[in-house]
Amino acid sequence: MPRADATLQRLFVDAPMQTGAALALDKAQSNYLVSVLRMRAGEALLVFNGQDGEWRAALTAPERKSALLTLLDQTRTQPAPGRITLAFAPLKQARFDYMVQKSVEMGAAHLAPVLTHRTQVARLNTERLGANIIEAAEQCGVLALPTFAPEVKLAAFLDALAPEVPLIFCDEFAEVANPFEALQAVPSGSPFALLIGPEGGFDEGERQKLLARSQVIRLSLGPRILRADTAAVAALAAVQMALGDWV
């Protein structure tokens, strides 16, 4: 079902959705609609909760601290969950924000921070992570919000990953230079994990652990060395083109 109107404001609301339901907004959302956007009673917007699709709603009580919406009709149904787990070494704030936002836009279904020997940041701000996910989804028409896990060491992530799940890791030493050729090894329709290393790459011990897996695909991202946040976007573009919903 296509998006109803790209000109309408889009808002994530954490509440069940059905026709005629009244949704109470929190203070920040109320202030944004009424004080910043200056929306008036009766004006329409699109809302979603990550579970019940997208809905057209009307602002019925334009209060700055406690606005109310009424759901009118569903404009899009909820899509099936995606199959990409993006695993990554946490980055410093600005680059991390960028990577998370672009990962949402590019269709990652689950975000898994992993700690490697050369990881720059050892602990994530999960509140900031969640806010970046919601902001990107609001702006880009995304309905399925990615889930995310607490940060774990690389060895623990690999141990928890089911043996039958293909693991794609970005490797500047990959023997197959053509990324689309390499990705043909992923079974059609299979969920898979895509692993982006830290700035400076994986150390030799980590590489050996990765290469020891039975379902591992080494993905080349070309002749240039990419920053980790750029590598995430490039790798997601490659897998979406070869395996995802771009074709």
PDB file of C-alpha atoms in Angstrom:
ATOM      1  CA  MET A   1       0.000   0.000   0.000  1.00  0.00           C
ATOM      2  CA  PRO A   2       1.699   3.287  -1.069  1.00  0.00           C
ATOM      3  CA  ARG A   3       2.344   6.157   1.279  1.00  0.00           C
ATOM      4  CA  ALA A   4      -0.794   8.321   1.369  1.00  0.00           C
ATOM      5  CA  ASP A   5       0.730  11.797   1.206  1.00  0.00           C
ATOM      6  CA  ALA A   6       4.445  12.588   1.319  1.00  0.00           C
ATOM      7  CA  THR A   7       3.676  16.157   2.395  1.00  0.00           C
ATOM      8  CA  LEU A   8       2.142  15.117   5.722  1.00  0.00           C
ATOM      9  CA  GLN A   9       4.148  15.237   8.936  1.00  0.00           C
ATOM     10  CA  ARG A  10       5.074  11.756  10.150  1.00  0.00           C
ATOM     11  CA  LEU A  11       5.278  10.821  13.834  1.00  0.00           C
ATOM     12  CA  PHE A  12       6.159   7.706  15.838  1.00  0.00           C
ATOM     13  CA  VAL A  13       3.655   7.102  18.655  1.00  0.00           C
ATOM     14  CA  ASP A  14       4.191   4.194  21.034  1.00  0.00           C
ATOM     15  CA  ALA A  15       0.547   3.098  21.354  1.00  0.00           C
ATOM     16  CA  PRO A  16      -1.796   0.481  19.817  1.00  0.00           C
ATOM     17  CA  MET A  17      -3.509   1.681  16.662  1.00  0.00           C
ATOM     18  CA  GLN A  18      -6.976   1.070  15.266  1.00  0.00           C
ATOM     19  CA  THR A  19      -9.631   3.162  13.547  1.00  0.00           C
ATOM     20  CA  GLY A  20     -11.119   5.792  15.860  1.00  0.00           C
ATOM     21  CA  ALA A  21      -8.510   5.357  18.602  1.00  0.00           C
ATOM     22  CA  ALA A  22      -7.481   8.461  20.549  1.00  0.00           C
ATOM     23  CA  LEU A  23      -3.731   8.843  21.060  1.00  0.00           C
ATOM     24  CA  ALA A  24      -2.296  11.056  23.787  1.00  0.00           C
ATOM     25  CA  LEU A  25       1.064  12.571  22.872  1.00  0.00           C
ATOM     26  CA  ASP A  26       3.840  13.249  25.323  1.00  0.00           C
ATOM     27  CA  LYS A  27       4.967  16.779  26.164  1.00  0.00           C
ATOM     28  CA  ALA A  28       7.792  16.885  23.631  1.00  0.00           C
ATOM     29  CA  GLN A  29       5.660  15.629  20.747  1.00  0.00           C
ATOM     30  CA  SER A  30       2.788  17.936  21.683  1.00  0.00           C
ATOM     31  CA  ASN A  31       5.063  20.959  21.794  1.00  0.00           C
ATOM     32  CA  TYR A  32       6.638  20.014  18.462  1.00  0.00           C
ATOM     33  CA  LEU A  33       3.310  19.767  16.642  1.00  0.00           C
ATOM     34  CA  VAL A  34       1.629  22.769  18.251  1.00  0.00           C
ATOM     35  CA  SER A  35       4.459  25.224  18.960  1.00  0.00           C
ATOM     36  CA  VAL A  36       7.032  24.355  16.298  1.00  0.00           C
ATOM     37  CA  LEU A  37       4.892  23.197  13.373  1.00  0.00           C
ATOM     38  CA  ARG A  38       1.915  25.313  14.504  1.00  0.00           C
ATOM     39  CA  MET A  39      -0.590  22.631  13.602  1.00  0.00           C
ATOM     40  CA  ARG A  40      -4.239  23.384  14.328  1.00  0.00           C
ATOM     41  CA  ALA A  41      -7.239  21.275  15.265  1.00  0.00           C
ATOM     42  CA  GLY A  42      -8.371  19.079  12.396  1.00  0.00           C
ATOM     43  CA  GLU A  43      -5.050  19.052  10.549  1.00  0.00           C
ATOM     44  CA  ALA A  44      -3.830  15.642   9.417  1.00  0.00           C
ATOM     45  CA  LEU A  45      -0.574  13.774   9.896  1.00  0.00           C
ATOM     46  CA  LEU A  46       0.727  10.205   9.568  1.00  0.00           C
ATOM     47  CA  VAL A  47       1.548   8.091  12.620  1.00  0.00           C
ATOM     48  CA  PHE A  48       3.056   4.634  13.155  1.00  0.00           C
ATOM     49  CA  ASN A  49       4.179   2.472  16.080  1.00  0.00           C
ATOM     50  CA  GLY A  50       6.427  -0.077  14.381  1.00  0.00           C
ATOM     51  CA  GLN A  51       3.794  -2.825  14.641  1.00  0.00           C
ATOM     52  CA  ASP A  52       0.415  -1.759  13.234  1.00  0.00           C
ATOM     53  CA  GLY A  53       1.338  -0.122   9.929  1.00  0.00           C
ATOM     54  CA  GLU A  54       0.884   3.556   9.138  1.00  0.00           C
ATOM     55  CA  TRP A  55      -2.240   5.597   9.921  1.00  0.00           C
ATOM     56  CA  ARG A  56      -3.708   8.939   8.987  1.00  0.00           C
ATOM     57  CA  ALA A  57      -4.603  10.884  12.107  1.00  0.00           C
ATOM     58  CA  ALA A  58      -6.193  14.240  12.906  1.00  0.00           C
ATOM     59  CA  LEU A  59      -5.033  16.605  15.621  1.00  0.00           C
ATOM     60  CA  THR A  60      -8.129  16.895  17.805  1.00  0.00           C
ATOM     61  CA  ALA A  61      -6.757  18.727  20.844  1.00  0.00           C
ATOM     62  CA  PRO A  62      -3.848  21.040  19.970  1.00  0.00           C
ATOM     63  CA  GLU A  63      -2.509  21.447  23.504  1.00  0.00           C
ATOM     64  CA  ARG A  64       1.181  22.307  23.886  1.00  0.00           C
ATOM     65  CA  LYS A  65       1.719  19.863  26.756  1.00  0.00           C
ATOM     66  CA  SER A  66      -0.868  17.151  26.077  1.00  0.00           C
ATOM     67  CA  ALA A  67      -2.101  17.079  22.487  1.00  0.00           C
ATOM     68  CA  LEU A  68      -4.541  14.404  21.306  1.00  0.00           C
ATOM     69  CA  LEU A  69      -4.791  12.634  17.961  1.00  0.00           C
ATOM     70  CA  THR A  70      -7.663  10.607  16.523  1.00  0.00           C
ATOM     71  CA  LEU A  71      -6.865   7.805  14.080  1.00  0.00           C
ATOM     72  CA  LEU A  72      -8.853   8.035  10.842  1.00  0.00           C
ATOM     73  CA  ASP A  73      -7.735   5.200   8.545  1.00  0.00           C
ATOM     74  CA  GLN A  74      -4.771   2.976   7.770  1.00  0.00           C
ATOM     75  CA  THR A  75      -2.630   4.145   4.867  1.00  0.00           C
ATOM     76  CA  ARG A  76      -0.101   1.277   4.821  1.00  0.00           C
ATOM     77  CA  THR A  77      -0.031  -2.198   6.327  1.00  0.00           C
ATOM     78  CA  GLN A  78       2.911  -3.410   8.413  1.00  0.00           C
ATOM     79  CA  PRO A  79       5.598  -5.105   6.290  1.00  0.00           C
ATOM     80  CA  ALA A  80       7.180  -8.429   7.182  1.00  0.00           C
ATOM     81  CA  PRO A  81      10.293  -8.167   9.384  1.00  0.00           C
ATOM     82  CA  GLY A  82      13.546  -7.714   7.513  1.00  0.00           C
ATOM     83  CA  ARG A  83      16.338 -10.279   7.495  1.00  0.00           C
ATOM     84  CA  ILE A  84      19.492  -8.189   7.910  1.00  0.00           C
ATOM     85  CA  THR A  85      21.333  -8.096  11.226  1.00  0.00           C
ATOM     86  CA  LEU A  86      23.917  -5.316  11.116  1.00  0.00           C
ATOM     87  CA  ALA A  87      26.744  -5.977  13.540  1.00  0.00           C
ATOM     88  CA  PHE A  88      29.254  -3.188  14.020  1.00  0.00           C
ATOM     89  CA  ALA A  89      31.993  -1.882  16.261  1.00  0.00           C
ATOM     90  CA  PRO A  90      30.650   1.225  18.066  1.00  0.00           C
ATOM     91  CA  LEU A  91      31.975   4.561  16.855  1.00  0.00           C
ATOM     92  CA  LYS A  92      32.321   8.031  18.280  1.00  0.00           C
ATOM     93  CA  GLN A  93      29.130  10.032  18.583  1.00  0.00           C
ATOM     94  CA  ALA A  94      28.719  11.893  15.277  1.00  0.00           C
ATOM     95  CA  ARG A  95      29.770   8.982  13.072  1.00  0.00           C
ATOM     96  CA  PHE A  96      27.750   6.546  15.149  1.00  0.00           C
ATOM     97  CA  ASP A  97      24.620   8.699  14.807  1.00  0.00           C
ATOM     98  CA  TYR A  98      25.126   8.805  11.043  1.00  0.00           C
ATOM     99  CA  MET A  99      25.627   5.046  10.779  1.00  0.00           C
ATOM    100  CA  VAL A 100      22.511   4.235  12.807  1.00  0.00           C
ATOM    101  CA  GLN A 101      20.342   6.650  10.836  1.00  0.00           C
ATOM    102  CA  LYS A 102      21.537   5.310   7.488  1.00  0.00           C
ATOM    103  CA  SER A 103      21.159   1.713   8.654  1.00  0.00           C
ATOM    104  CA  VAL A 104      17.487   2.369   9.384  1.00  0.00           C
ATOM    105  CA  GLU A 105      17.026   3.968   5.954  1.00  0.00           C
ATOM    106  CA  MET A 106      18.810   1.037   4.284  1.00  0.00           C
ATOM    107  CA  GLY A 107      16.604  -1.637   5.840  1.00  0.00           C
ATOM    108  CA  ALA A 108      18.584  -3.150   8.708  1.00  0.00           C
ATOM    109  CA  ALA A 109      16.230  -5.197  10.906  1.00  0.00           C
ATOM    110  CA  HIS A 110      18.470  -5.637  13.950  1.00  0.00           C
ATOM    111  CA  LEU A 111      21.484  -3.682  15.209  1.00  0.00           C
ATOM    112  CA  ALA A 112      24.150  -5.592  17.127  1.00  0.00           C
ATOM    113  CA  PRO A 113      27.078  -3.608  18.552  1.00  0.00           C
ATOM    114  CA  VAL A 114      30.203  -5.737  18.997  1.00  0.00           C
ATOM    115  CA  LEU A 115      33.385  -4.879  20.862  1.00  0.00           C
ATOM    116  CA  THR A 116      36.630  -5.693  19.076  1.00  0.00           C
ATOM    117  CA  HIS A 117      40.277  -5.179  19.931  1.00  0.00           C
ATOM    118  CA  ARG A 118      40.335  -1.854  18.055  1.00  0.00           C
ATOM    119  CA  THR A 119      36.860  -0.591  18.957  1.00  0.00           C
ATOM    120  CA  GLN A 120      36.918   3.127  19.770  1.00  0.00           C
ATOM    121  CA  VAL A 121      33.911   3.223  22.131  1.00  0.00           C
ATOM    122  CA  ALA A 122      33.194   0.611  24.785  1.00  0.00           C
ATOM    123  CA  ARG A 123      29.690   1.631  25.868  1.00  0.00           C
ATOM    124  CA  LEU A 124      26.685   2.873  23.905  1.00  0.00           C
ATOM    125  CA  ASN A 125      24.127   5.482  24.839  1.00  0.00           C
ATOM    126  CA  THR A 126      21.062   3.311  24.205  1.00  0.00           C
ATOM    127  CA  GLU A 127      18.662   6.221  24.679  1.00  0.00           C
ATOM    128  CA  ARG A 128      20.445   8.125  21.917  1.00  0.00           C
ATOM    129  CA  LEU A 129      20.497   4.995  19.769  1.00  0.00           C
ATOM    130  CA  GLY A 130      16.725   4.583  20.112  1.00  0.00           C
ATOM    131  CA  ALA A 131      16.126   8.255  19.355  1.00  0.00           C
ATOM    132  CA  ASN A 132      18.216   8.032  16.177  1.00  0.00           C
ATOM    133  CA  ILE A 133      16.247   4.988  15.026  1.00  0.00           C
ATOM    134  CA  ILE A 134      12.905   6.755  15.531  1.00  0.00           C
ATOM    135  CA  GLU A 135      14.043  10.006  13.905  1.00  0.00           C
ATOM    136  CA  ALA A 136      15.307   8.191  10.810  1.00  0.00           C
ATOM    137  CA  ALA A 137      12.124   6.127  10.549  1.00  0.00           C
ATOM    138  CA  GLU A 138       9.934   9.230  10.853  1.00  0.00           C
ATOM    139  CA  GLN A 139      11.818  11.074   8.136  1.00  0.00           C
ATOM    140  CA  CYS A 140      12.168   8.233   5.637  1.00  0.00           C
ATOM    141  CA  GLY A 141       8.821   6.453   5.670  1.00  0.00           C
ATOM    142  CA  VAL A 142      10.137   3.358   7.471  1.00  0.00           C
ATOM    143  CA  LEU A 143       7.508   1.293   9.302  1.00  0.00           C
ATOM    144  CA  ALA A 144       9.539  -1.557  10.833  1.00  0.00           C
ATOM    145  CA  LEU A 145      11.854  -0.176  13.523  1.00  0.00           C
ATOM    146  CA  PRO A 146      15.105  -2.107  13.928  1.00  0.00           C
ATOM    147  CA  THR A 147      15.609  -3.823  17.258  1.00  0.00           C
ATOM    148  CA  PHE A 148      18.972  -3.509  18.987  1.00  0.00           C
ATOM    149  CA  ALA A 149      20.983  -5.482  21.500  1.00  0.00           C
ATOM    150  CA  PRO A 150      23.447  -4.477  24.230  1.00  0.00           C
ATOM    151  CA  GLU A 151      27.080  -4.361  23.202  1.00  0.00           C
ATOM    152  CA  VAL A 152      28.973  -7.676  23.499  1.00  0.00           C
ATOM    153  CA  LYS A 153      32.479  -8.825  22.707  1.00  0.00           C
ATOM    154  CA  LEU A 154      33.015 -10.188  19.204  1.00  0.00           C
ATOM    155  CA  ALA A 155      33.619 -13.728  20.468  1.00  0.00           C
ATOM    156  CA  ALA A 156      30.298 -13.706  22.341  1.00  0.00           C
ATOM    157  CA  PHE A 157      28.468 -12.388  19.268  1.00  0.00           C
ATOM    158  CA  LEU A 158      29.923 -15.163  17.115  1.00  0.00           C
ATOM    159  CA  ASP A 159      29.076 -17.822  19.700  1.00  0.00           C
ATOM    160  CA  ALA A 160      25.451 -16.625  19.870  1.00  0.00           C
ATOM    161  CA  LEU A 161      25.018 -16.489  16.083  1.00  0.00           C
ATOM    162  CA  ALA A 162      23.365 -19.699  14.889  1.00  0.00           C
ATOM    163  CA  PRO A 163      25.804 -21.784  12.786  1.00  0.00           C
ATOM    164  CA  GLU A 164      23.380 -21.915   9.856  1.00  0.00           C
ATOM    165  CA  VAL A 165      23.074 -18.105   9.638  1.00  0.00           C
ATOM    166  CA  PRO A 166      25.455 -16.734   6.998  1.00  0.00           C
ATOM    167  CA  LEU A 167      27.905 -14.153   8.293  1.00  0.00           C
ATOM    168  CA  ILE A 168      29.072 -11.541   5.790  1.00  0.00           C
ATOM    169  CA  PHE A 169      32.055  -9.556   6.957  1.00  0.00           C
ATOM    170  CA  CYS A 170      33.701  -6.679   5.168  1.00  0.00           C
ATOM    171  CA  ASP A 171      37.237  -7.756   4.380  1.00  0.00           C
ATOM    172  CA  GLU A 172      39.754  -5.684   2.431  1.00  0.00           C
ATOM    173  CA  PHE A 173      41.662  -8.932   1.758  1.00  0.00           C
ATOM    174  CA  ALA A 174      38.695 -10.778   0.250  1.00  0.00           C
ATOM    175  CA  GLU A 175      39.762 -13.048  -2.603  1.00  0.00           C
ATOM    176  CA  VAL A 176      36.600 -12.378  -4.624  1.00  0.00           C
ATOM    177  CA  ALA A 177      36.730  -8.719  -5.673  1.00  0.00           C
ATOM    178  CA  ASN A 178      33.195  -8.565  -7.072  1.00  0.00           C
ATOM    179  CA  PRO A 179      30.815  -8.150  -4.098  1.00  0.00           C
ATOM    180  CA  PHE A 180      27.799  -9.393  -6.054  1.00  0.00           C
ATOM    181  CA  GLU A 181      29.634 -12.569  -6.982  1.00  0.00           C
ATOM    182  CA  ALA A 182      30.616 -13.179  -3.362  1.00  0.00           C
ATOM    183  CA  LEU A 183      27.059 -12.625  -2.104  1.00  0.00           C
ATOM    184  CA  GLN A 184      25.683 -15.386  -4.333  1.00  0.00           C
ATOM    185  CA  ALA A 185      26.798 -17.774  -1.582  1.00  0.00           C
ATOM    186  CA  VAL A 186      23.973 -16.522   0.699  1.00  0.00           C
ATOM    187  CA  PRO A 187      20.902 -18.782   0.332  1.00  0.00           C
ATOM    188  CA  SER A 188      17.851 -17.075  -1.146  1.00  0.00           C
ATOM    189  CA  GLY A 189      15.499 -15.730   1.517  1.00  0.00           C
ATOM    190  CA  SER A 190      17.851 -16.608   4.362  1.00  0.00           C
ATOM    191  CA  PRO A 191      18.405 -14.230   7.275  1.00  0.00           C
ATOM    192  CA  PHE A 192      22.013 -13.153   7.517  1.00  0.00           C
ATOM    193  CA  ALA A 193      24.381 -11.024   9.582  1.00  0.00           C
ATOM    194  CA  LEU A 194      26.535  -8.273   8.103  1.00  0.00           C
ATOM    195  CA  LEU A 195      29.589  -7.378  10.188  1.00  0.00           C
ATOM    196  CA  ILE A 196      31.431  -4.053   9.916  1.00  0.00           C
ATOM    197  CA  GLY A 197      34.779  -3.871  11.643  1.00  0.00           C
ATOM    198  CA  PRO A 198      36.283  -0.969  13.597  1.00  0.00           C
ATOM    199  CA  GLU A 199      38.517   1.792  12.291  1.00  0.00           C
ATOM    200  CA  GLY A 200      41.792  -0.051  11.728  1.00  0.00           C
ATOM    201  CA  GLY A 201      40.083  -3.358  10.979  1.00  0.00           C
ATOM    202  CA  PHE A 202      40.036  -6.692  12.778  1.00  0.00           C
ATOM    203  CA  ASP A 203      43.224  -7.980  14.347  1.00  0.00           C
ATOM    204  CA  GLU A 204      44.662 -11.316  13.210  1.00  0.00           C
ATOM    205  CA  GLY A 205      43.090 -13.317  16.035  1.00  0.00           C
ATOM    206  CA  GLU A 206      39.662 -11.895  15.248  1.00  0.00           C
ATOM    207  CA  ARG A 207      40.110 -12.629  11.545  1.00  0.00           C
ATOM    208  CA  GLN A 208      40.924 -16.239  12.322  1.00  0.00           C
ATOM    209  CA  LYS A 209      37.766 -16.593  14.425  1.00  0.00           C
ATOM    210  CA  LEU A 210      35.687 -15.145  11.606  1.00  0.00           C
ATOM    211  CA  LEU A 211      37.260 -17.333   8.943  1.00  0.00           C
ATOM    212  CA  ALA A 212      36.767 -20.445  11.092  1.00  0.00           C
ATOM    213  CA  ARG A 213      32.985 -20.231  10.707  1.00  0.00           C
ATOM    214  CA  SER A 214      31.392 -22.571   8.191  1.00  0.00           C
ATOM    215  CA  GLN A 215      28.915 -19.974   6.863  1.00  0.00           C
ATOM    216  CA  VAL A 216      31.176 -16.987   6.293  1.00  0.00           C
ATOM    217  CA  ILE A 217      31.340 -14.701   3.247  1.00  0.00           C
ATOM    218  CA  ARG A 218      34.164 -12.195   2.820  1.00  0.00           C
ATOM    219  CA  LEU A 219      32.858  -9.022   1.202  1.00  0.00           C
ATOM    220  CA  SER A 220      35.121  -6.621  -0.688  1.00  0.00           C
ATOM    221  CA  LEU A 221      34.073  -2.961  -0.784  1.00  0.00           C
ATOM    222  CA  GLY A 222      36.504  -1.963  -3.499  1.00  0.00           C
ATOM    223  CA  PRO A 223      40.081  -0.710  -3.674  1.00  0.00           C
ATOM    224  CA  ARG A 224      39.658   2.231  -1.303  1.00  0.00           C
ATOM    225  CA  ILE A 225      39.830   2.090   2.491  1.00  0.00           C
ATOM    226  CA  LEU A 226      36.487   3.294   3.846  1.00  0.00           C
ATOM    227  CA  ARG A 227      35.667   4.715   7.248  1.00  0.00           C
ATOM    228  CA  ALA A 228      33.511   2.342   9.288  1.00  0.00           C
ATOM    229  CA  ASP A 229      30.350   4.417   8.935  1.00  0.00           C
ATOM    230  CA  THR A 230      30.853   4.710   5.163  1.00  0.00           C
ATOM    231  CA  ALA A 231      31.567   0.972   4.965  1.00  0.00           C
ATOM    232  CA  ALA A 232      28.253   0.211   6.674  1.00  0.00           C
ATOM    233  CA  VAL A 233      26.293   2.199   4.081  1.00  0.00           C
ATOM    234  CA  ALA A 234      28.271   0.726   1.170  1.00  0.00           C
ATOM    235  CA  ALA A 235      27.859  -2.834   2.451  1.00  0.00           C
ATOM    236  CA  LEU A 236      24.138  -2.417   3.078  1.00  0.00           C
ATOM    237  CA  ALA A 237      23.711  -1.035  -0.436  1.00  0.00           C
ATOM    238  CA  ALA A 238      25.533  -4.050  -1.868  1.00  0.00           C
ATOM    239  CA  VAL A 239      23.516  -6.638   0.056  1.00  0.00           C
ATOM    240  CA  GLN A 240      20.205  -4.902  -0.626  1.00  0.00           C
ATOM    241  CA  MET A 241      20.990  -4.847  -4.330  1.00  0.00           C
ATOM    242  CA  ALA A 242      22.180  -8.446  -4.443  1.00  0.00           C
ATOM    243  CA  LEU A 243      19.926 -10.091  -1.854  1.00  0.00           C
ATOM    244  CA  GLY A 244      17.338  -7.628  -0.617  1.00  0.00           C
ATOM    245  CA  ASP A 245      14.333  -5.653  -1.745  1.00  0.00           C
ATOM    246  CA  TRP A 246      15.944  -3.401  -4.375  1.00  0.00           C
ATOM    247  CA  VAL A 247      15.305  -5.836  -7.235  1.00  0.00           C
TER     248      VAL A 247
END
